[in-house]
Amino acid sequence: MENEIHQGSCLCQQVSYQVEGKFENFFLCHCGHCKKDTGSAHGANLFSATAKLTWLQGQDKVKTFTLKDTRHVRSFCQDCGSGLPNLQFDDALLVVPAGSLDTQIAMEPNGHIFCRSKAQWQEGLDKVEEFESFPQ
């Protein structure tokens, strides 16, 4: 089977990366930490124990924050704040924010996790009106 190659970057385009290999899991995390990280209803992260991360440019702009007394780790661009990949658990697990990818992935999320922390306003979002761009 052919190895997958994915490209990603931050919003300001100063940091870019490549992931070579397969993602084993894709979870939408509703924990309080991920909601704070994203400012949204959940984090969307891809996980791989085998894929290889290569920084193509701007690695010096990548900052990593570990929340004290937790396993919560977040890497981001120091200039624009975009979430970026990081290695966790003694570099045994690659975590990639799905929204930071520039290439498409065929994988769908495996599931929602930490649902007891779901935002109350998230219920019924599939019924909210959709717009192609900012509404007039």
mmCIF file with all atom_site columns, C-alpha atoms in Angstrom:
data_model
loop_
_atom_site.group_PDB
_atom_site.id
_atom_site.type_symbol
_atom_site.label_atom_id
_atom_site.label_alt_id
_atom_site.label_comp_id
_atom_site.label_asym_id
_atom_site.label_entity_id
_atom_site.label_seq_id
_atom_site.pdbx_PDB_ins_code
_atom_site.Cartn_x
_atom_site.Cartn_y
_atom_site.Cartn_z
_atom_site.occupancy
_atom_site.B_iso_or_equiv
_atom_site.pdbx_formal_charge
_atom_site.auth_seq_id
_atom_site.auth_comp_id
_atom_site.auth_asym_id
_atom_site.auth_atom_id
_atom_site.pdbx_PDB_model_num
ATOM 1   C CA . MET A 1 1   ? 0.000   0.000  0.000  1.00 0.00 ? 1   MET A CA 1
ATOM 2   C CA . GLU A 1 2   ? 1.261   3.448  -0.930 1.00 0.00 ? 2   GLU A CA 1
ATOM 3   C CA . ASN A 1 3   ? 2.338   5.764  1.880  1.00 0.00 ? 3   ASN A CA 1
ATOM 4   C CA . GLU A 1 4   ? 0.168   8.850  2.348  1.00 0.00 ? 4   GLU A CA 1
ATOM 5   C CA . ILE A 1 5   ? 1.773   12.290 2.221  1.00 0.00 ? 5   ILE A CA 1
ATOM 6   C CA . HIS A 1 6   ? -0.020  15.327 3.627  1.00 0.00 ? 6   HIS A CA 1
ATOM 7   C CA . GLN A 1 7   ? 0.977   18.982 3.655  1.00 0.00 ? 7   GLN A CA 1
ATOM 8   C CA . GLY A 1 8   ? -0.090  21.589 6.173  1.00 0.00 ? 8   GLY A CA 1
ATOM 9   C CA . SER A 1 9   ? 0.586   25.152 7.256  1.00 0.00 ? 9   SER A CA 1
ATOM 10  C CA . CYS A 1 10  ? -0.437  27.948 9.570  1.00 0.00 ? 10  CYS A CA 1
ATOM 11  C CA . LEU A 1 11  ? -2.723  30.847 8.688  1.00 0.00 ? 11  LEU A CA 1
ATOM 12  C CA . CYS A 1 12  ? 0.099   33.343 8.053  1.00 0.00 ? 12  CYS A CA 1
ATOM 13  C CA . GLN A 1 13  ? 1.969   30.764 5.909  1.00 0.00 ? 13  GLN A CA 1
ATOM 14  C CA . GLN A 1 14  ? 5.227   31.211 7.810  1.00 0.00 ? 14  GLN A CA 1
ATOM 15  C CA . VAL A 1 15  ? 5.152   27.613 9.056  1.00 0.00 ? 15  VAL A CA 1
ATOM 16  C CA . SER A 1 16  ? 4.633   24.595 6.826  1.00 0.00 ? 16  SER A CA 1
ATOM 17  C CA . TYR A 1 17  ? 5.029   20.888 7.373  1.00 0.00 ? 17  TYR A CA 1
ATOM 18  C CA . GLN A 1 18  ? 4.660   17.477 5.793  1.00 0.00 ? 18  GLN A CA 1
ATOM 19  C CA . VAL A 1 19  ? 3.332   14.264 7.318  1.00 0.00 ? 19  VAL A CA 1
ATOM 20  C CA . GLU A 1 20  ? 4.311   10.989 5.691  1.00 0.00 ? 20  GLU A CA 1
ATOM 21  C CA . GLY A 1 21  ? 2.351   7.948  6.767  1.00 0.00 ? 21  GLY A CA 1
ATOM 22  C CA . LYS A 1 22  ? -1.144  7.012  7.833  1.00 0.00 ? 22  LYS A CA 1
ATOM 23  C CA . PHE A 1 23  ? -3.341  8.431  10.548 1.00 0.00 ? 23  PHE A CA 1
ATOM 24  C CA . GLU A 1 24  ? -4.800  5.724  12.760 1.00 0.00 ? 24  GLU A CA 1
ATOM 25  C CA . ASN A 1 25  ? -7.421  7.860  14.500 1.00 0.00 ? 25  ASN A CA 1
ATOM 26  C CA . PHE A 1 26  ? -9.387  11.074 14.033 1.00 0.00 ? 26  PHE A CA 1
ATOM 27  C CA . PHE A 1 27  ? -11.294 12.368 17.043 1.00 0.00 ? 27  PHE A CA 1
ATOM 28  C CA . LEU A 1 28  ? -13.463 15.398 17.716 1.00 0.00 ? 28  LEU A CA 1
ATOM 29  C CA . CYS A 1 29  ? -12.640 16.321 21.314 1.00 0.00 ? 29  CYS A CA 1
ATOM 30  C CA . HIS A 1 30  ? -15.144 18.249 23.426 1.00 0.00 ? 30  HIS A CA 1
ATOM 31  C CA . CYS A 1 31  ? -13.016 18.552 26.572 1.00 0.00 ? 31  CYS A CA 1
ATOM 32  C CA . GLY A 1 32  ? -12.729 21.968 28.184 1.00 0.00 ? 32  GLY A CA 1
ATOM 33  C CA . HIS A 1 33  ? -9.072  22.264 27.184 1.00 0.00 ? 33  HIS A CA 1
ATOM 34  C CA . CYS A 1 34  ? -9.753  21.714 23.463 1.00 0.00 ? 34  CYS A CA 1
ATOM 35  C CA . LYS A 1 35  ? -12.691 24.123 23.544 1.00 0.00 ? 35  LYS A CA 1
ATOM 36  C CA . LYS A 1 36  ? -10.418 26.806 25.021 1.00 0.00 ? 36  LYS A CA 1
ATOM 37  C CA . ASP A 1 37  ? -7.632  25.980 22.526 1.00 0.00 ? 37  ASP A CA 1
ATOM 38  C CA . THR A 1 38  ? -9.907  26.350 19.514 1.00 0.00 ? 38  THR A CA 1
ATOM 39  C CA . GLY A 1 39  ? -12.424 28.881 20.800 1.00 0.00 ? 39  GLY A CA 1
ATOM 40  C CA . SER A 1 40  ? -15.033 26.551 19.328 1.00 0.00 ? 40  SER A CA 1
ATOM 41  C CA . ALA A 1 41  ? -17.187 23.528 20.155 1.00 0.00 ? 41  ALA A CA 1
ATOM 42  C CA . HIS A 1 42  ? -14.368 20.989 19.847 1.00 0.00 ? 42  HIS A CA 1
ATOM 43  C CA . GLY A 1 43  ? -10.878 20.206 18.691 1.00 0.00 ? 43  GLY A CA 1
ATOM 44  C CA . ALA A 1 44  ? -10.451 18.044 15.580 1.00 0.00 ? 44  ALA A CA 1
ATOM 45  C CA . ASN A 1 45  ? -7.219  16.069 15.775 1.00 0.00 ? 45  ASN A CA 1
ATOM 46  C CA . LEU A 1 46  ? -5.601  13.288 13.756 1.00 0.00 ? 46  LEU A CA 1
ATOM 47  C CA . PHE A 1 47  ? -3.375  10.778 15.536 1.00 0.00 ? 47  PHE A CA 1
ATOM 48  C CA . SER A 1 48  ? -0.563  8.537  14.328 1.00 0.00 ? 48  SER A CA 1
ATOM 49  C CA . ALA A 1 49  ? 1.959   6.341  16.085 1.00 0.00 ? 49  ALA A CA 1
ATOM 50  C CA . THR A 1 50  ? 3.827   5.662  12.822 1.00 0.00 ? 50  THR A CA 1
ATOM 51  C CA . ALA A 1 51  ? 3.701   8.765  10.591 1.00 0.00 ? 51  ALA A CA 1
ATOM 52  C CA . LYS A 1 52  ? 6.723   11.037 10.254 1.00 0.00 ? 52  LYS A CA 1
ATOM 53  C CA . LEU A 1 53  ? 6.514   14.832 10.718 1.00 0.00 ? 53  LEU A CA 1
ATOM 54  C CA . THR A 1 54  ? 8.895   17.045 8.741  1.00 0.00 ? 54  THR A CA 1
ATOM 55  C CA . TRP A 1 55  ? 8.959   20.814 9.148  1.00 0.00 ? 55  TRP A CA 1
ATOM 56  C CA . LEU A 1 56  ? 9.355   22.403 5.699  1.00 0.00 ? 56  LEU A CA 1
ATOM 57  C CA . GLN A 1 57  ? 9.718   25.990 6.930  1.00 0.00 ? 57  GLN A CA 1
ATOM 58  C CA . GLY A 1 58  ? 9.287   28.102 10.033 1.00 0.00 ? 58  GLY A CA 1
ATOM 59  C CA . GLN A 1 59  ? 10.005  25.492 12.707 1.00 0.00 ? 59  GLN A CA 1
ATOM 60  C CA . ASP A 1 60  ? 11.544  28.300 14.783 1.00 0.00 ? 60  ASP A CA 1
ATOM 61  C CA . LYS A 1 61  ? 8.075   29.952 14.877 1.00 0.00 ? 61  LYS A CA 1
ATOM 62  C CA . VAL A 1 62  ? 6.445   26.857 16.456 1.00 0.00 ? 62  VAL A CA 1
ATOM 63  C CA . LYS A 1 63  ? 5.745   27.162 20.180 1.00 0.00 ? 63  LYS A CA 1
ATOM 64  C CA . THR A 1 64  ? 4.469   24.357 22.375 1.00 0.00 ? 64  THR A CA 1
ATOM 65  C CA . PHE A 1 65  ? 2.348   24.787 25.491 1.00 0.00 ? 65  PHE A CA 1
ATOM 66  C CA . THR A 1 66  ? 1.766   22.024 28.043 1.00 0.00 ? 66  THR A CA 1
ATOM 67  C CA . LEU A 1 67  ? -1.009  22.657 30.538 1.00 0.00 ? 67  LEU A CA 1
ATOM 68  C CA . LYS A 1 68  ? 0.419   22.134 34.030 1.00 0.00 ? 68  LYS A CA 1
ATOM 69  C CA . ASP A 1 69  ? -0.594  18.908 35.767 1.00 0.00 ? 69  ASP A CA 1
ATOM 70  C CA . THR A 1 70  ? -2.324  17.529 32.636 1.00 0.00 ? 70  THR A CA 1
ATOM 71  C CA . ARG A 1 71  ? -1.455  15.617 29.465 1.00 0.00 ? 71  ARG A CA 1
ATOM 72  C CA . HIS A 1 72  ? -2.823  18.478 27.373 1.00 0.00 ? 72  HIS A CA 1
ATOM 73  C CA . VAL A 1 73  ? -0.286  19.775 24.818 1.00 0.00 ? 73  VAL A CA 1
ATOM 74  C CA . ARG A 1 74  ? -0.821  22.357 22.093 1.00 0.00 ? 74  ARG A CA 1
ATOM 75  C CA . SER A 1 75  ? 1.624   23.587 19.451 1.00 0.00 ? 75  SER A CA 1
ATOM 76  C CA . PHE A 1 76  ? 0.966   26.753 17.492 1.00 0.00 ? 76  PHE A CA 1
ATOM 77  C CA . CYS A 1 77  ? 2.520   29.453 15.312 1.00 0.00 ? 77  CYS A CA 1
ATOM 78  C CA . GLN A 1 78  ? 3.898   32.211 17.518 1.00 0.00 ? 78  GLN A CA 1
ATOM 79  C CA . ASP A 1 79  ? 2.784   34.857 14.987 1.00 0.00 ? 79  ASP A CA 1
ATOM 80  C CA . CYS A 1 80  ? -0.764  33.880 13.958 1.00 0.00 ? 80  CYS A CA 1
ATOM 81  C CA . GLY A 1 81  ? -1.695  31.396 16.703 1.00 0.00 ? 81  GLY A CA 1
ATOM 82  C CA . SER A 1 82  ? -2.752  28.608 14.326 1.00 0.00 ? 82  SER A CA 1
ATOM 83  C CA . GLY A 1 83  ? -2.698  25.114 15.794 1.00 0.00 ? 83  GLY A CA 1
ATOM 84  C CA . LEU A 1 84  ? 0.160   22.947 14.509 1.00 0.00 ? 84  LEU A CA 1
ATOM 85  C CA . PRO A 1 85  ? 1.302   19.323 14.906 1.00 0.00 ? 85  PRO A CA 1
ATOM 86  C CA . ASN A 1 86  ? 3.238   18.081 17.887 1.00 0.00 ? 86  ASN A CA 1
ATOM 87  C CA . LEU A 1 87  ? 4.709   14.882 19.237 1.00 0.00 ? 87  LEU A CA 1
ATOM 88  C CA . GLN A 1 88  ? 3.410   13.594 22.558 1.00 0.00 ? 88  GLN A CA 1
ATOM 89  C CA . PHE A 1 89  ? 4.085   10.721 24.973 1.00 0.00 ? 89  PHE A CA 1
ATOM 90  C CA . ASP A 1 90  ? 7.870   10.806 24.557 1.00 0.00 ? 90  ASP A CA 1
ATOM 91  C CA . ASP A 1 91  ? 7.522   11.409 20.804 1.00 0.00 ? 91  ASP A CA 1
ATOM 92  C CA . ALA A 1 92  ? 5.509   8.187  20.371 1.00 0.00 ? 92  ALA A CA 1
ATOM 93  C CA . LEU A 1 93  ? 2.312   9.866  19.141 1.00 0.00 ? 93  LEU A CA 1
ATOM 94  C CA . LEU A 1 94  ? 1.946   12.499 16.414 1.00 0.00 ? 94  LEU A CA 1
ATOM 95  C CA . VAL A 1 95  ? -1.066  14.781 16.922 1.00 0.00 ? 95  VAL A CA 1
ATOM 96  C CA . VAL A 1 96  ? -2.122  16.915 13.934 1.00 0.00 ? 96  VAL A CA 1
ATOM 97  C CA . PRO A 1 97  ? -4.902  19.526 14.099 1.00 0.00 ? 97  PRO A CA 1
ATOM 98  C CA . ALA A 1 98  ? -7.065  18.502 11.130 1.00 0.00 ? 98  ALA A CA 1
ATOM 99  C CA . GLY A 1 99  ? -7.788  22.108 10.174 1.00 0.00 ? 99  GLY A CA 1
ATOM 100 C CA . SER A 1 100 ? -4.078  22.822 9.700  1.00 0.00 ? 100 SER A CA 1
ATOM 101 C CA . LEU A 1 101 ? -3.852  20.422 6.739  1.00 0.00 ? 101 LEU A CA 1
ATOM 102 C CA . ASP A 1 102 ? -3.721  21.906 3.239  1.00 0.00 ? 102 ASP A CA 1
ATOM 103 C CA . THR A 1 103 ? -4.321  18.509 1.627  1.00 0.00 ? 103 THR A CA 1
ATOM 104 C CA . GLN A 1 104 ? -7.563  16.577 1.868  1.00 0.00 ? 104 GLN A CA 1
ATOM 105 C CA . ILE A 1 105 ? -7.873  13.407 3.892  1.00 0.00 ? 105 ILE A CA 1
ATOM 106 C CA . ALA A 1 106 ? -10.292 10.613 3.023  1.00 0.00 ? 106 ALA A CA 1
ATOM 107 C CA . MET A 1 107 ? -10.622 9.610  6.666  1.00 0.00 ? 107 MET A CA 1
ATOM 108 C CA . GLU A 1 108 ? -13.746 10.551 8.595  1.00 0.00 ? 108 GLU A CA 1
ATOM 109 C CA . PRO A 1 109 ? -13.710 11.084 12.358 1.00 0.00 ? 109 PRO A CA 1
ATOM 110 C CA . ASN A 1 110 ? -13.765 7.901  14.441 1.00 0.00 ? 110 ASN A CA 1
ATOM 111 C CA . GLY A 1 111 ? -15.948 9.635  16.984 1.00 0.00 ? 111 GLY A CA 1
ATOM 112 C CA . HIS A 1 112 ? -16.583 12.375 19.502 1.00 0.00 ? 112 HIS A CA 1
ATOM 113 C CA . ILE A 1 113 ? -14.696 12.168 22.802 1.00 0.00 ? 113 ILE A CA 1
ATOM 114 C CA . PHE A 1 114 ? -15.229 13.842 26.200 1.00 0.00 ? 114 PHE A CA 1
ATOM 115 C CA . CYS A 1 115 ? -18.867 14.405 25.274 1.00 0.00 ? 115 CYS A CA 1
ATOM 116 C CA . ARG A 1 116 ? -19.827 15.115 28.882 1.00 0.00 ? 116 ARG A CA 1
ATOM 117 C CA . SER A 1 117 ? -18.161 18.515 28.301 1.00 0.00 ? 117 SER A CA 1
ATOM 118 C CA . LYS A 1 118 ? -20.047 19.337 25.070 1.00 0.00 ? 118 LYS A CA 1
ATOM 119 C CA . ALA A 1 119 ? -21.105 22.967 24.706 1.00 0.00 ? 119 ALA A CA 1
ATOM 120 C CA . GLN A 1 120 ? -24.839 23.293 25.301 1.00 0.00 ? 120 GLN A CA 1
ATOM 121 C CA . TRP A 1 121 ? -25.200 25.512 22.215 1.00 0.00 ? 121 TRP A CA 1
ATOM 122 C CA . GLN A 1 122 ? -23.822 22.718 20.036 1.00 0.00 ? 122 GLN A CA 1
ATOM 123 C CA . GLU A 1 123 ? -27.039 20.704 20.173 1.00 0.00 ? 123 GLU A CA 1
ATOM 124 C CA . GLY A 1 124 ? -29.083 20.953 16.963 1.00 0.00 ? 124 GLY A CA 1
ATOM 125 C CA . LEU A 1 125 ? -26.377 22.589 14.833 1.00 0.00 ? 125 LEU A CA 1
ATOM 126 C CA . ASP A 1 126 ? -27.376 20.373 11.908 1.00 0.00 ? 126 ASP A CA 1
ATOM 127 C CA . LYS A 1 127 ? -30.662 22.344 11.782 1.00 0.00 ? 127 LYS A CA 1
ATOM 128 C CA . VAL A 1 128 ? -29.077 25.822 11.718 1.00 0.00 ? 128 VAL A CA 1
ATOM 129 C CA . GLU A 1 129 ? -29.279 27.684 8.402  1.00 0.00 ? 129 GLU A CA 1
ATOM 130 C CA . GLU A 1 130 ? -26.193 27.415 6.171  1.00 0.00 ? 130 GLU A CA 1
ATOM 131 C CA . PHE A 1 131 ? -24.672 30.197 4.042  1.00 0.00 ? 131 PHE A CA 1
ATOM 132 C CA . GLU A 1 132 ? -22.040 29.924 1.283  1.00 0.00 ? 132 GLU A CA 1
ATOM 133 C CA . SER A 1 133 ? -20.260 33.024 2.649  1.00 0.00 ? 133 SER A CA 1
ATOM 134 C CA . PHE A 1 134 ? -20.886 35.761 5.215  1.00 0.00 ? 134 PHE A CA 1
ATOM 135 C CA . PRO A 1 135 ? -24.643 36.536 5.147  1.00 0.00 ? 135 PRO A CA 1
ATOM 136 C CA . GLN A 1 136 ? -25.762 39.929 3.839  1.00 0.00 ? 136 GLN A CA 1
#
